[in-house]
Each structure stands twice: as structure tokens, then as C-alpha cells.
Amino acid sequence: MALSIGILGLPNVGKSTLFNAITNAQADAQNYPFCTIEPNSGIVAIPDVRLDVLSKMSKTEKTINAAIEFVDIAGLVKGASKGEGLGNKFLSNIREVSALAHVVRCFDDDNVTHVNATLDPIRDIEIINLELILADLDMADKMIENLGKKVKANDKEILARIVLLKKIKEILEDEKPVRNLSFDENEKILMKTMNFLTAKKIIYVANVSEDMLTKQNSFTDKVKEFALNSKDEFAIISAKIEEEISKLPKQEKQEYLEMLGIEYSGLEVIAKECFHLLGLQTFLTTGVKETRAWTINQGTTAPKAAGVIHTDFERGFIRANIVSYNDFVEYGGIKQTREKGLLRQEGKEYIMQDGDIVEFLFNV
């Protein structure tokens, strides 16, 4: 399952520094606006301690984590929806991602230029959000106009699209994002063909200085309150610390995190929150050849999950042998859990649970 997170924000808020840290791609992070001209992207593994445990137990030859793609989108500025800065080029990059990580500057540094001269995270958030709203409003107007030329009295689908677009236009004109709307089942189907920027889920990422990561910060408090009021997600990171961590071996990285009093790296925090945002979870497979995490939507049935591994698995699905991760670890593997009566045989109606360890049986 392709999962991509667009990293956006004003220029010089720490986007490219964060991107460098989590992908080790070394995207240019110079101190001037529009340094990022083409969107840098990198696919990274999502850390999962369960895989480490299972790999050791199964003496696995290869371990494959779930993957997430981060896309570093150039800094937007006021007027981007009208082409200011590097404008619409980057708005189009945003349309391609699954969700957004909006990086907000929450640190003072005289050596790092602020595009708006002063530090005000809520103002900065609202600048970006308004540009996305204006871009969506422009798209809604054009779609309504184009559909109006095609509509016929008995064309129910086009009429339904126009009604939906007018509903969307109304909330955008109120300077609120499309994700604030509720949709019925038919509208949800139509929405899949309408790629509105503000319909995307968002996590606000407060970027703080190294010495403020574990301390009270009035700027991050404001961003957190804004996110909660908007029913969006929130995380605090220090892009500089993430960059330092990314250069360390695994063991030293963990020791460094513990020294700083941090439980998870920024990648782990953002990945976890984005999984939650998008309603995703993982199931696990393990054996001598491979231990792997597979990404699925919450509510996925066993046959659909099997299809993520291979379409033949779904087509010829017979049943799924499933044991919970905790039981597998506690009793030492599939054989032991089967002996304890903890391995379950589930059919086509079974809804997969996060952390299920699975063996699919199929016949094609």
C-alpha cells in the first residue's frame, strides 16, 4: 500500500532538515526561501520493535518493515494560490500525497531568516491553510463551471457532483477546510475522484530547538491548542536532533534518545500519527526466510489482507491461521500457541487486528 506524507510549511521552518534526517537523502537545506525547487522524496522503513523480536525468534534471513514515503515540498508563501513564490507548481505536488505534515517553526534563531520577519506559529499556519483553501476554491469553481456545460436534466451523477461541489465551495468560502465536512456514502464515492488539498488529513509538527525539546514552550502550546481545536494531529520534534540521530548506528541512536529523555524518534512519532490519521494498521508474517509488516486499512477482511501479499492469495482464500503477537512471543512461536489452543482459524468475514501474525491458506 503506497503511503506518502507531504512535508510542507513556510520557507525556513526546518522542513528540509527534517527530511534529510528521516530519509538520509541530504536534500539541500540552505538558509534561504525556495531552496527546494523539485520535490525531494524518499521511502523509509517505519521502525517496529515487534519485527526485531520476531526476527530473532524465527532466526529470519530478511526483515522487511512497513514503508512510508516522505515528500519534501518547497516552502509556500502568502499568495501561492495565485502563483506567488513558486506557487501552483508546489500545490500540485501536494495533491499527490496521502496526508500532510505541516512543519511549524517554534524556535528563535537570529541566524535563520524568517520569511515573515517575526515568529508567530499560528499566523504561519493560517497563511499556509488559507493558500490551500484558496487553491481548492479555485478548483471547485472550475469544476462547477465545467460540469454545468455538460449537465442534462436526467444526468443524476453530474447533478450529484454539482450539489456536492457547491457544498464544498460553501465551506471553503467560510475559510474552513474540506476535511471539516461530513459526507454520506454516495458523496464519499464521488470525493475519491476530487483531489482537494484541504480534504487531506494533517498533522501539525512543531519544530523546536535542541534545548527546548523536553521543556515547556509557549509556541508549541499554541500549535497544540490549534491542532486540537481543528481536530487534527500534533507532534513536537527537533529537526536538528533528528538530523544528528540519523547519522548514528542503531544502538547509539537508542542510547542518545534515552539520554535526551525521548522515547521515540521524530520519524516514529510522525509515522505513528500518520497511520492513525489515515486509519491504517499492520499485520505480520514471520519465518526463517522473511519477517515482514504489511500495511492495510483498519477494518480490512482476511481475504483482502491476503491480497496485499499476492492477488492469488485473495482469489483462492481458504482460511487464515492467526495468533496475536503477544501470545506468539509469550509462548515461543506458532507450534507452542497451537498446542495451547491460541492459534485461531479465521474465515472470509474475519476483520484483521493490528499485530495479527498470519499464515494464509489458499488454493488457486
Short mmCIF file of C-alpha atoms in Angstrom, two decimals:
data_model
loop_
_atom_site.label_atom_id
_atom_site.label_comp_id
_atom_site.label_asym_id
_atom_site.label_seq_id
_atom_site.Cartn_x
_atom_site.Cartn_y
_atom_site.Cartn_z
CA MET A 1 0.00 0.00 0.00
CA ALA A 2 1.52 3.31 -1.10
CA LEU A 3 1.62 5.75 1.79
CA SER A 4 3.08 9.19 1.19
CA ILE A 5 3.33 12.13 3.55
CA GLY A 6 3.94 15.60 2.15
CA ILE A 7 6.14 17.78 4.37
CA LEU A 8 5.05 21.37 3.88
CA GLY A 9 5.29 24.75 5.56
CA LEU A 10 6.69 28.21 5.09
CA PRO A 11 10.31 28.59 3.91
CA ASN A 12 13.00 28.10 6.57
CA VAL A 13 10.86 26.26 9.14
CA GLY A 14 13.04 23.13 9.12
CA LYS A 15 11.26 21.00 6.50
CA SER A 16 14.32 20.00 4.53
CA THR A 17 16.38 19.45 7.69
CA LEU A 18 13.69 17.06 8.92
CA PHE A 19 13.52 15.40 5.52
CA ASN A 20 17.28 14.90 5.49
CA ALA A 21 17.11 13.32 8.91
CA ILE A 22 14.37 10.81 8.23
CA THR A 23 15.49 9.75 4.77
CA ASN A 24 19.25 10.41 4.88
CA ALA A 25 18.67 11.81 1.39
CA GLN A 26 20.61 15.01 2.12
CA ALA A 27 18.17 17.31 0.36
CA ASP A 28 19.59 20.80 0.25
CA ALA A 29 18.77 22.72 3.45
CA GLN A 30 20.30 26.14 2.84
CA ASN A 31 19.07 29.22 4.70
CA TYR A 32 17.03 30.95 2.03
CA PRO A 33 13.49 30.70 0.63
CA PHE A 34 12.72 28.36 -2.29
CA CYS A 35 15.88 26.30 -1.77
CA THR A 36 13.77 23.22 -2.54
CA ILE A 37 12.76 23.56 -6.18
CA GLU A 38 11.82 19.99 -7.15
CA PRO A 39 10.04 17.91 -4.51
CA ASN A 40 12.56 15.55 -2.93
CA SER A 41 11.14 12.18 -1.97
CA GLY A 42 12.45 9.20 -0.11
CA ILE A 43 10.99 5.90 1.02
CA VAL A 44 11.94 4.86 4.53
CA ALA A 45 11.20 1.91 6.81
CA ILE A 46 8.85 2.51 9.73
CA PRO A 47 10.59 1.28 12.91
CA ASP A 48 8.68 -1.57 14.58
CA VAL A 49 10.18 -3.32 17.61
CA ARG A 50 7.82 -6.27 17.04
CA LEU A 51 9.71 -7.14 13.86
CA ASP A 52 13.03 -7.18 15.73
CA VAL A 53 11.60 -9.60 18.30
CA LEU A 54 10.02 -11.88 15.68
CA SER A 55 13.15 -11.89 13.53
CA LYS A 56 15.23 -13.14 16.46
CA MET A 57 12.67 -15.78 17.38
CA SER A 58 12.37 -17.05 13.79
CA LYS A 59 16.10 -16.63 13.02
CA THR A 60 14.97 -14.72 9.97
CA GLU A 61 17.24 -14.16 6.96
CA LYS A 62 15.49 -10.93 5.92
CA THR A 63 13.33 -8.39 7.79
CA ILE A 64 11.06 -6.00 5.89
CA ASN A 65 9.37 -3.11 7.67
CA ALA A 66 6.27 -1.30 6.51
CA ALA A 67 7.30 1.64 4.31
CA ILE A 68 6.36 5.28 4.13
CA GLU A 69 7.31 7.85 1.52
CA PHE A 70 8.11 11.37 2.62
CA VAL A 71 7.88 14.15 0.04
CA ASP A 72 9.69 17.40 0.82
CA ILE A 73 7.56 20.13 -0.75
CA ALA A 74 9.07 23.59 -1.25
CA GLY A 75 8.12 26.38 1.15
CA LEU A 76 4.80 28.00 0.34
CA VAL A 77 4.24 31.73 0.88
CA LYS A 78 1.29 34.09 1.02
CA GLY A 79 -0.15 34.32 -2.48
CA ALA A 80 0.99 30.82 -3.53
CA SER A 81 -2.52 30.01 -4.78
CA LYS A 82 -2.11 32.92 -7.22
CA GLY A 83 1.38 31.88 -8.25
CA GLU A 84 3.45 33.84 -5.72
CA GLY A 85 6.82 32.36 -4.81
CA LEU A 86 6.87 29.08 -6.67
CA GLY A 87 3.12 28.82 -6.24
CA ASN A 88 0.90 26.41 -8.08
CA LYS A 89 3.75 24.09 -9.06
CA PHE A 90 4.04 23.01 -5.43
CA LEU A 91 0.32 22.97 -4.77
CA SER A 92 0.13 20.31 -7.48
CA ASN A 93 2.83 18.29 -5.65
CA ILE A 94 0.67 18.34 -2.51
CA ARG A 95 -2.29 16.81 -4.39
CA GLU A 96 -0.34 13.60 -4.92
CA VAL A 97 0.29 12.69 -1.26
CA SER A 98 -1.85 10.70 1.19
CA ALA A 99 -1.58 13.12 4.12
CA LEU A 100 0.24 16.28 5.17
CA ALA A 101 2.85 17.00 7.82
CA HIS A 102 2.73 20.77 8.29
CA VAL A 103 6.03 21.81 9.89
CA VAL A 104 5.71 24.95 12.02
CA ARG A 105 8.69 26.92 13.29
CA CYS A 106 8.63 27.17 17.09
CA PHE A 107 12.19 28.34 17.75
CA ASP A 108 14.01 31.67 17.77
CA ASP A 109 17.29 31.88 15.88
CA ASP A 110 18.74 35.14 14.59
CA ASN A 111 20.89 33.15 12.16
CA VAL A 112 17.88 31.63 10.39
CA THR A 113 15.84 34.06 8.35
CA HIS A 114 12.08 34.08 8.96
CA VAL A 115 10.13 34.75 5.80
CA ASN A 116 7.67 36.93 7.77
CA ALA A 117 10.35 38.62 9.92
CA THR A 118 8.78 37.64 13.28
CA LEU A 119 7.99 34.34 14.98
CA ASP A 120 4.25 33.66 15.18
CA PRO A 121 3.36 29.98 14.59
CA ILE A 122 -0.42 30.46 14.41
CA ARG A 123 -0.08 33.23 11.82
CA ASP A 124 2.26 30.98 9.85
CA ILE A 125 -0.20 28.06 10.00
CA GLU A 126 -3.05 30.27 8.85
CA ILE A 127 -1.06 31.59 5.89
CA ILE A 128 -0.49 28.08 4.57
CA ASN A 129 -4.02 26.92 5.34
CA LEU A 130 -5.57 29.90 3.56
CA GLU A 131 -3.47 29.29 0.45
CA LEU A 132 -4.65 25.67 0.34
CA ILE A 133 -8.26 26.80 0.83
CA LEU A 134 -7.96 29.39 -1.97
CA ALA A 135 -6.45 26.79 -4.31
CA ASP A 136 -9.33 24.40 -3.53
CA LEU A 137 -11.90 27.16 -4.03
CA ASP A 138 -10.46 27.92 -7.45
CA MET A 139 -10.63 24.22 -8.35
CA ALA A 140 -14.23 23.91 -7.11
CA ASP A 141 -15.31 26.92 -9.19
CA LYS A 142 -13.72 25.48 -12.33
CA MET A 143 -15.27 22.05 -11.76
CA ILE A 144 -18.73 23.53 -11.23
CA GLU A 145 -18.36 25.60 -14.40
CA ASN A 146 -17.19 22.64 -16.49
CA LEU A 147 -19.91 20.31 -15.20
CA GLY A 148 -22.54 22.99 -15.79
CA LYS A 149 -21.72 22.90 -19.50
CA LYS A 150 -22.24 19.10 -19.63
CA VAL A 151 -25.26 18.63 -17.40
CA LYS A 152 -28.55 17.33 -18.75
CA ALA A 153 -31.87 17.15 -16.92
CA ASN A 154 -31.67 13.38 -16.36
CA ASP A 155 -27.92 13.14 -15.64
CA LYS A 156 -28.12 12.18 -11.97
CA GLU A 157 -24.38 11.70 -11.44
CA ILE A 158 -23.36 15.10 -12.80
CA LEU A 159 -26.18 16.76 -10.84
CA ALA A 160 -24.98 14.99 -7.68
CA ARG A 161 -21.43 16.18 -8.35
CA ILE A 162 -22.58 19.77 -8.74
CA VAL A 163 -24.56 19.60 -5.47
CA LEU A 164 -21.51 18.19 -3.68
CA LEU A 165 -19.19 20.80 -5.16
CA LYS A 166 -21.50 23.62 -4.07
CA LYS A 167 -21.46 22.14 -0.56
CA ILE A 168 -17.66 22.13 -0.68
CA LYS A 169 -17.50 25.64 -2.10
CA GLU A 170 -19.68 26.94 0.73
CA ILE A 171 -17.32 25.73 3.47
CA LEU A 172 -14.26 26.94 1.56
CA GLU A 173 -15.79 30.40 1.25
CA ASP A 174 -16.11 30.30 5.03
CA GLU A 175 -12.31 29.75 5.06
CA LYS A 176 -12.61 26.24 6.50
CA PRO A 177 -11.05 23.04 5.10
CA VAL A 178 -12.99 20.37 3.24
CA ARG A 179 -12.00 17.76 5.87
CA ASN A 180 -14.36 19.53 8.30
CA LEU A 181 -17.35 18.35 6.26
CA SER A 182 -19.29 15.12 6.79
CA PHE A 183 -20.25 13.07 3.73
CA ASP A 184 -22.82 10.37 3.11
CA GLU A 185 -21.82 7.13 1.35
CA ASN A 186 -22.57 8.40 -2.17
CA GLU A 187 -20.66 11.61 -1.52
CA LYS A 188 -17.68 9.61 -0.24
CA ILE A 189 -17.57 7.72 -3.54
CA LEU A 190 -17.64 10.98 -5.50
CA MET A 191 -14.98 12.51 -3.25
CA LYS A 192 -12.49 9.83 -4.32
CA THR A 193 -12.42 11.49 -7.75
CA MET A 194 -11.99 15.01 -6.34
CA ASN A 195 -8.48 15.62 -5.07
CA PHE A 196 -9.00 18.62 -2.80
CA LEU A 197 -5.93 19.75 -0.86
CA THR A 198 -7.84 20.58 2.32
CA ALA A 199 -9.61 17.22 2.31
CA LYS A 200 -6.31 15.59 3.28
CA LYS A 201 -5.62 14.63 6.87
CA ILE A 202 -2.96 16.75 8.54
CA ILE A 203 -0.51 16.60 11.42
CA TYR A 204 0.99 19.83 12.72
CA VAL A 205 4.66 19.29 13.54
CA ALA A 206 6.12 21.87 15.92
CA ASN A 207 9.84 22.17 15.22
CA VAL A 208 11.78 23.33 18.30
CA SER A 209 15.43 23.97 19.09
CA GLU A 210 17.59 21.22 20.59
CA ASP A 211 17.45 22.67 24.11
CA MET A 212 13.65 23.08 24.13
CA LEU A 213 12.56 19.61 23.05
CA THR A 214 11.61 18.39 26.53
CA LYS A 215 10.75 21.81 28.02
CA GLN A 216 7.62 23.91 28.22
CA ASN A 217 7.29 26.14 25.17
CA SER A 218 4.55 28.74 24.69
CA PHE A 219 4.86 28.45 20.90
CA THR A 220 4.28 24.68 20.87
CA ASP A 221 1.40 25.09 23.34
CA LYS A 222 -0.32 27.37 20.82
CA VAL A 223 0.22 24.93 17.96
CA LYS A 224 -1.09 22.03 20.04
CA GLU A 225 -4.21 24.01 21.01
CA PHE A 226 -4.79 24.95 17.37
CA ALA A 227 -4.47 21.30 16.26
CA LEU A 228 -6.81 20.04 18.98
CA ASN A 229 -9.41 22.71 18.16
CA SER A 230 -9.17 21.75 14.49
CA LYS A 231 -9.42 18.02 15.35
CA ASP A 232 -6.07 17.45 13.68
CA GLU A 233 -2.96 15.66 14.96
CA PHE A 234 0.04 17.24 16.67
CA ALA A 235 3.67 16.31 17.30
CA ILE A 236 6.81 18.02 18.61
CA ILE A 237 10.20 17.34 17.04
CA SER A 238 13.60 18.95 16.84
CA ALA A 239 14.71 18.64 13.24
CA LYS A 240 18.30 19.35 14.28
CA ILE A 241 18.29 16.50 16.80
CA GLU A 242 16.65 14.20 14.24
CA GLU A 243 19.44 15.03 11.83
CA GLU A 244 22.05 14.13 14.45
CA ILE A 245 20.24 10.88 15.34
CA SER A 246 20.01 9.82 11.71
CA LYS A 247 23.81 9.66 11.45
CA LEU A 248 24.22 7.28 14.41
CA PRO A 249 24.33 3.46 14.42
CA LYS A 250 21.16 1.83 15.75
CA GLN A 251 22.48 1.11 19.25
CA GLU A 252 23.99 4.57 19.69
CA LYS A 253 20.78 6.12 18.41
CA GLN A 254 18.76 4.40 21.15
CA GLU A 255 21.27 5.44 23.80
CA TYR A 256 21.16 9.03 22.57
CA LEU A 257 17.35 9.07 22.70
CA GLU A 258 17.43 7.75 26.27
CA MET A 259 20.00 10.39 27.24
CA LEU A 260 17.72 13.11 25.87
CA GLY A 261 14.70 11.65 27.64
CA ILE A 262 12.97 10.89 24.34
CA GLU A 263 11.15 7.59 23.87
CA TYR A 264 10.73 7.73 20.10
CA SER A 265 12.48 9.46 17.21
CA GLY A 266 10.63 12.05 15.15
CA LEU A 267 10.15 9.50 12.37
CA GLU A 268 8.47 7.08 14.76
CA VAL A 269 6.21 9.81 16.15
CA ILE A 270 5.17 11.13 12.74
CA ALA A 271 4.74 7.64 11.24
CA LYS A 272 2.57 6.54 14.18
CA GLU A 273 0.40 9.64 13.97
CA CYS A 274 0.04 9.37 10.19
CA PHE A 275 -1.02 5.72 10.48
CA HIS A 276 -3.66 6.88 12.96
CA LEU A 277 -4.68 9.76 10.69
CA LEU A 278 -5.21 7.51 7.69
CA GLY A 279 -6.86 4.63 9.55
CA LEU A 280 -4.03 2.18 8.84
CA GLN A 281 -2.59 -0.79 10.72
CA THR A 282 -0.19 -3.67 10.10
CA PHE A 283 -0.35 -7.43 10.19
CA LEU A 284 2.78 -9.57 10.45
CA THR A 285 4.24 -12.66 8.82
CA THR A 286 7.32 -14.43 10.12
CA GLY A 287 9.52 -17.38 9.21
CA VAL A 288 13.11 -18.38 8.52
CA LYS A 289 13.23 -16.67 5.13
CA GLU A 290 11.39 -13.45 5.98
CA THR A 291 9.72 -11.46 8.75
CA ARG A 292 7.55 -8.66 7.43
CA ALA A 293 4.98 -6.00 8.34
CA TRP A 294 2.14 -5.46 5.85
CA THR A 295 0.09 -2.26 5.78
CA ILE A 296 -3.72 -2.45 5.50
CA ASN A 297 -6.71 -0.26 6.27
CA GLN A 298 -8.43 -0.71 9.61
CA GLY A 299 -11.49 -2.91 9.04
CA THR A 300 -9.85 -4.99 6.28
CA THR A 301 -11.13 -8.57 5.99
CA ALA A 302 -8.77 -11.55 5.95
CA PRO A 303 -9.11 -12.22 2.18
CA LYS A 304 -8.39 -8.56 1.36
CA ALA A 305 -5.34 -8.66 3.64
CA ALA A 306 -4.18 -11.81 1.89
CA GLY A 307 -4.48 -9.95 -1.41
CA VAL A 308 -1.94 -7.39 -0.19
CA ILE A 309 0.65 -10.20 -0.23
CA HIS A 310 -0.47 -11.61 -3.58
CA THR A 311 -3.70 -11.41 -5.59
CA ASP A 312 -3.76 -15.24 -5.81
CA PHE A 313 -3.98 -15.39 -2.00
CA GLU A 314 -7.21 -13.40 -2.10
CA ARG A 315 -8.65 -15.15 -5.12
CA GLY A 316 -8.12 -18.64 -3.69
CA PHE A 317 -8.54 -17.77 0.00
CA ILE A 318 -9.49 -20.72 2.22
CA ARG A 319 -8.75 -19.51 5.73
CA ALA A 320 -6.23 -17.63 7.85
CA ASN A 321 -4.31 -19.15 10.75
CA ILE A 322 -3.89 -16.29 13.19
CA VAL A 323 -2.17 -15.76 16.52
CA SER A 324 -1.78 -12.48 18.39
CA TYR A 325 1.71 -11.00 18.64
CA ASN A 326 1.63 -11.11 22.45
CA ASP A 327 0.67 -14.80 22.53
CA PHE A 328 3.29 -15.66 19.91
CA VAL A 329 6.05 -14.00 21.94
CA GLU A 330 4.86 -15.27 25.32
CA TYR A 331 4.67 -18.94 24.29
CA GLY A 332 7.55 -19.03 21.80
CA GLY A 333 6.03 -19.41 18.34
CA ILE A 334 3.30 -20.90 16.16
CA LYS A 335 3.79 -24.51 17.32
CA GLN A 336 3.51 -23.61 21.00
CA THR A 337 0.46 -21.35 20.53
CA ARG A 338 -1.25 -24.11 18.52
CA GLU A 339 -0.62 -26.54 21.38
CA LYS A 340 -2.10 -24.02 23.82
CA GLY A 341 -5.18 -23.62 21.64
CA LEU A 342 -4.34 -19.97 20.95
CA LEU A 343 -3.95 -20.25 17.17
CA ARG A 344 -7.27 -19.38 15.56
CA GLN A 345 -8.64 -20.45 12.19
CA GLU A 346 -10.49 -17.48 10.72
CA GLY A 347 -12.64 -17.29 7.59
CA LYS A 348 -13.65 -14.74 4.98
CA GLU A 349 -15.56 -12.50 7.38
CA TYR A 350 -12.72 -12.04 9.87
CA ILE A 351 -11.64 -8.42 10.44
CA MET A 352 -7.88 -8.17 10.79
CA GLN A 353 -6.44 -6.73 14.01
CA ASP A 354 -3.22 -4.75 14.36
CA GLY A 355 -0.31 -7.07 15.16
CA ASP A 356 -2.01 -10.27 13.98
CA ILE A 357 0.60 -12.85 12.98
CA VAL A 358 -0.86 -14.67 9.99
CA GLU A 359 -0.46 -17.70 7.79
CA PHE A 360 -2.87 -17.66 4.83
CA LEU A 361 -4.13 -20.89 3.28
CA PHE A 362 -5.30 -20.63 -0.32
CA ASN A 363 -5.96 -22.75 -3.39
CA VAL A 364 -5.80 -21.43 -6.96
#
